[in-house]
Every structure is written in structure tokens, then in C-alpha cells.
Amino acid sequence: MAMVLLATDSDEVAEETFAALVSSEITVSRVQRGEDVRGIALELNPDLVILDLQIGNMGGVATSLDLRHEISAGRLKPMKIMMLLDRDADLWIASEAQVDAKLVKPLNALQLRKKAEALL
């Protein structure tokens, strides 16, 4: 079973993500603060981390770079990272954040599921 960790402080984004991904083959856990992602990732060993660009106190870019640093240092196992963006203009930011996939909101359940499955 694949494990997905979602980091968003938006209940709407969380509900849409859970509805699109939760199945007999995929479990999804959520954190609401970017600073909590590293610790939970260490605990859960997710296959995929989905980061909302605008997470309170530590945004998606900083969180992604933190995960990549921890992975390169050998403190976290390799994992895929997807970023949920607010607008097309944020695509460059996502590439700088070293993410494996990006999706511009509003979320489309089918697109989200296909991107997630391709990474898993």
C-alpha cells in the first residue's frame, strides 16, 4: 500500500485530495504546518509528499528544500514530492523547489490522481 503525506492548512484542499486519492491501494495522512512535515515523514516514510505552496509558517518551497536536504544527507529515505500551486506563474518556483511534479489549483481530482499514481 502506498503512503501519501499531504501538507496543507486548507481544509478544502485536504478534502479534495483525500477524495481523489484514498483507496484500497493508497492511504493519505495530513499535516497542517510545513515545519511538521520532516518529523512526520521520518515517522511514516511516505512514498509521496504533496505540499501546498502556501502552508502557514513554512511554505511549500522551504519544506520541499528541507526534505531534499534531509534525503541527500541520508536522514530520510527517498520520496517523491508534488507541489500544489496557486497560479501558473508559480511553475518556476516549483522547479526551484526540486519537486517531481506540480499541479496548479483549483484541483482536478482526475489530474491529481493520475499525477500521484505516476509518481507512486
Rosetta silent file (secondary structure, phi, psi, omega in degrees, C-alpha in Angstrom):
SEQUENCE: MAMVLLATDSDEVAEETFAALVSSEITVSRVQRGEDVRGIALELNPDLVILDLQIGNMGGVATSLDLRHEISAGRLKPMKIMMLLDRDADLWIASEAQVDAKLVKPLNALQLRKKAEALL
SCORE:     score description
SCORE:     0.000 S_00000001
   1 L     0.000  134.557  179.981    0.000    0.000    0.000 S_00000001
   2 E   -83.505  144.557  179.571    1.300    3.432   -0.943 S_00000001
   3 E  -114.451  127.637  177.267    1.542    6.177    1.680 S_00000001
   4 E  -116.766  134.360  174.542    0.929    9.829    0.801 S_00000001
   5 E  -110.883  122.140  179.617    1.626   12.711    3.179 S_00000001
   6 E  -105.457  130.297  176.676   -0.329   15.896    2.463 S_00000001
   7 E  -117.641  105.349  177.675    0.805   19.226    3.914 S_00000001
   8 L  -155.815  146.573  173.531   -1.853   21.926    3.709 S_00000001
   9 L  -100.430    6.363  178.784   -3.640   24.255    6.071 S_00000001
  10 L   -96.350  117.200  177.589   -6.616   24.420    3.694 S_00000001
  11 H   -63.214  -35.207  179.699   -9.480   22.119    4.627 S_00000001
  12 H   -63.452  -46.532  178.346  -10.834   22.416    1.080 S_00000001
  13 H   -63.034  -40.892  179.290   -7.557   21.231   -0.474 S_00000001
  14 H   -62.348  -47.173 -179.807   -7.373   18.410    2.074 S_00000001
  15 H   -60.789  -44.185  179.708  -10.919   17.233    1.345 S_00000001
  16 H   -64.387  -39.706 -179.371  -10.321   17.292   -2.415 S_00000001
  17 H   -68.558  -45.952  178.089   -7.034   15.422   -2.068 S_00000001
  18 H   -59.938  -44.804 -179.444   -8.447   12.743    0.212 S_00000001
  19 H   -61.838  -37.413 -177.869  -11.430   12.257   -2.123 S_00000001
  20 H   -76.629  -31.856 -168.846   -9.155   11.923   -5.155 S_00000001
  21 H  -110.075  -34.244 -173.763   -6.523    9.616   -3.668 S_00000001
  22 L   -62.647  127.968  179.752   -7.760    7.482   -0.781 S_00000001
  23 L  -157.251 -174.009  177.466   -8.372    3.914   -1.965 S_00000001
  24 L   -69.883  -14.448 -179.060   -7.563    0.344   -1.068 S_00000001
  25 L  -107.590  -11.119 -175.793   -4.086    0.983   -2.519 S_00000001
  26 E  -134.530  128.414  171.181   -3.352    4.492   -1.195 S_00000001
  27 E  -110.194  147.627 -178.946   -3.514    5.948    2.303 S_00000001
  28 E  -127.181  131.316  173.098   -3.253    9.673    2.920 S_00000001
  29 E  -117.459  155.251 -175.950   -2.169   11.440    6.116 S_00000001
  30 E  -128.378  141.549  166.298   -2.272   15.192    6.657 S_00000001
  31 E  -122.993  154.411 -176.307   -0.251   17.803    8.487 S_00000001
  32 L  -107.983   -2.588 -179.220   -1.263   21.444    8.635 S_00000001
  33 L  -132.075  135.479  179.547    2.155   23.060    9.139 S_00000001
  34 H   -58.854  -35.652 -178.452    5.208   22.873    6.935 S_00000001
  35 H   -67.333  -14.568  178.809    7.522   22.610    9.918 S_00000001
  36 H   -88.616  -12.030 -172.379    5.833   19.307   10.883 S_00000001
  37 H   -62.888  -47.237 -176.337    6.489   17.584    7.557 S_00000001
  38 H   -57.969  -48.026 -178.955   10.049   16.387    8.227 S_00000001
  39 H   -63.223  -42.824  179.498    9.192   14.689   11.528 S_00000001
  40 H   -70.120  -36.561  176.667    6.075   13.010   10.184 S_00000001
  41 H   -62.931  -38.635  177.060    7.927   11.955    7.023 S_00000001
  42 H   -63.900  -39.306 -179.031   10.570   10.332    9.215 S_00000001
  43 H   -73.872  -44.604 -172.527    7.844    8.515   11.147 S_00000001
  44 H   -93.505  -19.335 -175.530    5.589    7.458    8.236 S_00000001
  45 L    50.021   59.859 -177.596    8.133    7.020    5.396 S_00000001
  46 L   -68.745  151.927  174.275    5.707    8.267    2.732 S_00000001
  47 L   -80.176  -29.559 -177.401    6.154    7.352   -0.904 S_00000001
  48 E  -141.106  134.683  172.752    4.809   10.754   -1.935 S_00000001
  49 E  -114.038  126.605  176.706    4.623   14.106   -0.166 S_00000001
  50 E  -108.043  120.381 -176.556    2.130   16.628   -1.525 S_00000001
  51 E  -112.443  126.510  170.833    2.907   20.190   -0.471 S_00000001
  52 E   -75.709  134.453 -178.737    0.552   23.127   -0.783 S_00000001
  53 L   -55.896  -42.947 -176.976    2.618   26.127   -1.882 S_00000001
  54 L  -101.971   82.888  173.554    1.057   28.344    0.777 S_00000001
  55 L  -105.064  132.581 -179.845    1.403   26.490    4.071 S_00000001
  56 L   -57.468  143.583  172.990    1.436   28.716    7.117 S_00000001
  57 L    72.438  -25.823  175.048    4.789   29.288    8.897 S_00000001
  58 L  -155.221  101.492 -173.086    6.956   27.262    6.462 S_00000001
  59 L   -65.631  174.372 -177.892    5.823   27.307    2.849 S_00000001
  60 H   -61.730  -37.344  179.853    5.905   24.512    0.334 S_00000001
  61 H   -64.543  -50.599  179.705    9.178   25.650   -1.247 S_00000001
  62 H   -61.954  -38.644 -179.989   11.066   25.724    2.061 S_00000001
  63 H   -66.603  -42.932  178.358    9.520   22.406    3.074 S_00000001
  64 H   -61.922  -46.501  179.250   10.496   20.756   -0.214 S_00000001
  65 H   -63.331  -36.352  176.805   14.077   22.016    0.036 S_00000001
  66 H   -63.377  -44.834  178.543   14.244   20.818    3.641 S_00000001
  67 H   -62.836  -44.459  179.442   13.101   17.324    2.608 S_00000001
  68 H   -61.174  -39.381  177.379   15.605   17.213   -0.262 S_00000001
  69 H   -62.785  -46.124 -179.443   18.392   18.236    2.128 S_00000001
  70 H   -65.384  -37.250  177.442   17.431   15.511    4.610 S_00000001
  71 H   -65.850  -46.516 -178.782   17.225   12.920    1.827 S_00000001
  72 H   -66.006  -26.725  177.635   20.641   13.869    0.435 S_00000001
  73 L   -83.842   -4.966  178.624   22.109   13.678    3.947 S_00000001
  74 L    82.086   11.459 -179.476   20.690   10.158    4.347 S_00000001
  75 L   -90.095  -15.241  174.366   18.382   11.071    7.224 S_00000001
  76 L  -130.348  147.569  175.171   15.216   10.421    5.194 S_00000001
  77 L   -73.279  153.828  178.572   14.523    7.745    2.630 S_00000001
  78 L   -58.423  141.802  178.671   13.993    8.961   -0.937 S_00000001
  79 L  -149.492  156.427  176.081   10.449   10.094   -1.675 S_00000001
  80 E   -86.847  150.231  179.522    8.633   11.875   -4.453 S_00000001
  81 E  -129.617  129.702  174.081    7.358   15.421   -3.914 S_00000001
  82 E  -117.455  139.986  178.335    4.416   17.106   -5.628 S_00000001
  83 E  -116.281  135.160  175.527    3.586   20.773   -5.144 S_00000001
  84 E   -95.189  118.286 -173.677    0.134   22.318   -5.409 S_00000001
  85 E  -101.371  156.660 -179.306    0.489   25.784   -6.909 S_00000001
  86 L   -86.143  -27.008 -177.130   -1.793   28.789   -6.729 S_00000001
  87 L  -159.898  163.718 -179.234   -1.275   30.001  -10.315 S_00000001
  88 H   -58.108  -32.760 -179.515    0.668   29.270  -13.489 S_00000001
  89 H   -62.510  -17.000 -179.663    3.221   31.947  -12.588 S_00000001
  90 H   -83.383   -3.383 -177.671    4.316   29.708   -9.685 S_00000001
  91 H   -59.401  -38.409  178.613    5.633   26.979  -12.011 S_00000001
  92 H   -63.994  -42.008  179.012    9.154   28.443  -11.905 S_00000001
  93 H   -58.137  -42.326 -179.271    9.087   28.475   -8.102 S_00000001
  94 H   -63.546  -38.104  178.836    8.201   24.783   -8.096 S_00000001
  95 H   -66.275  -35.486  176.504   11.156   23.931  -10.322 S_00000001
  96 H   -68.613  -24.103 -178.616   13.466   25.759   -7.904 S_00000001
  97 L   -84.771    2.165  176.227   11.954   23.726   -5.063 S_00000001
  98 L    60.729   41.589  178.254   13.175   20.476   -6.661 S_00000001
  99 L   -88.558  157.737 -179.838    9.730   18.878   -6.861 S_00000001
 100 L   -87.765  -23.846 -179.635    8.943   15.856   -9.011 S_00000001
 101 E  -154.885  156.942  178.832    5.514   17.096  -10.101 S_00000001
 102 E  -142.276  151.844 -179.508    3.371   20.172   -9.859 S_00000001
 103 E  -144.819  129.638 -179.580   -0.319   20.904  -10.218 S_00000001
 104 E   -88.980  130.975  176.567   -2.000   24.299  -10.408 S_00000001
 105 L   -75.111  155.042    8.852   -5.129   24.778   -8.302 S_00000001
 106 L   -71.463  148.910 -176.071   -8.072   24.585   -8.404 S_00000001
 107 L   -70.870  143.274  172.041   -7.572   20.860   -8.109 S_00000001
 108 L  -114.422  118.054 -173.237   -8.969   18.461  -10.651 S_00000001
 109 H   -56.314  -41.991 -178.564   -9.440   15.071   -8.979 S_00000001
 110 H   -66.261  -44.446  177.747   -8.600   13.081  -12.105 S_00000001
 111 H   -62.427  -43.344  179.963   -5.419   15.065  -12.811 S_00000001
 112 H   -61.530  -46.176 -179.360   -4.332   14.800   -9.179 S_00000001
 113 H   -63.000  -44.626 -179.136   -4.908   11.049   -9.109 S_00000001
 114 H   -63.404  -43.577  178.925   -3.057   10.481  -12.401 S_00000001
 115 H   -64.097  -43.549  179.981   -0.052   12.563  -11.321 S_00000001
 116 H   -63.444  -46.528 -179.675    0.076   10.838   -7.941 S_00000001
 117 H   -62.746  -35.949  178.189   -0.205    7.360   -9.449 S_00000001
 118 H   -64.642  -32.368  179.447    2.562    8.178  -11.946 S_00000001
 119 H   -81.351  -27.528 -178.229    4.850    9.091   -9.036 S_00000001
 120 L   -82.911    0.000    0.000    3.915    6.078   -6.943 S_00000001
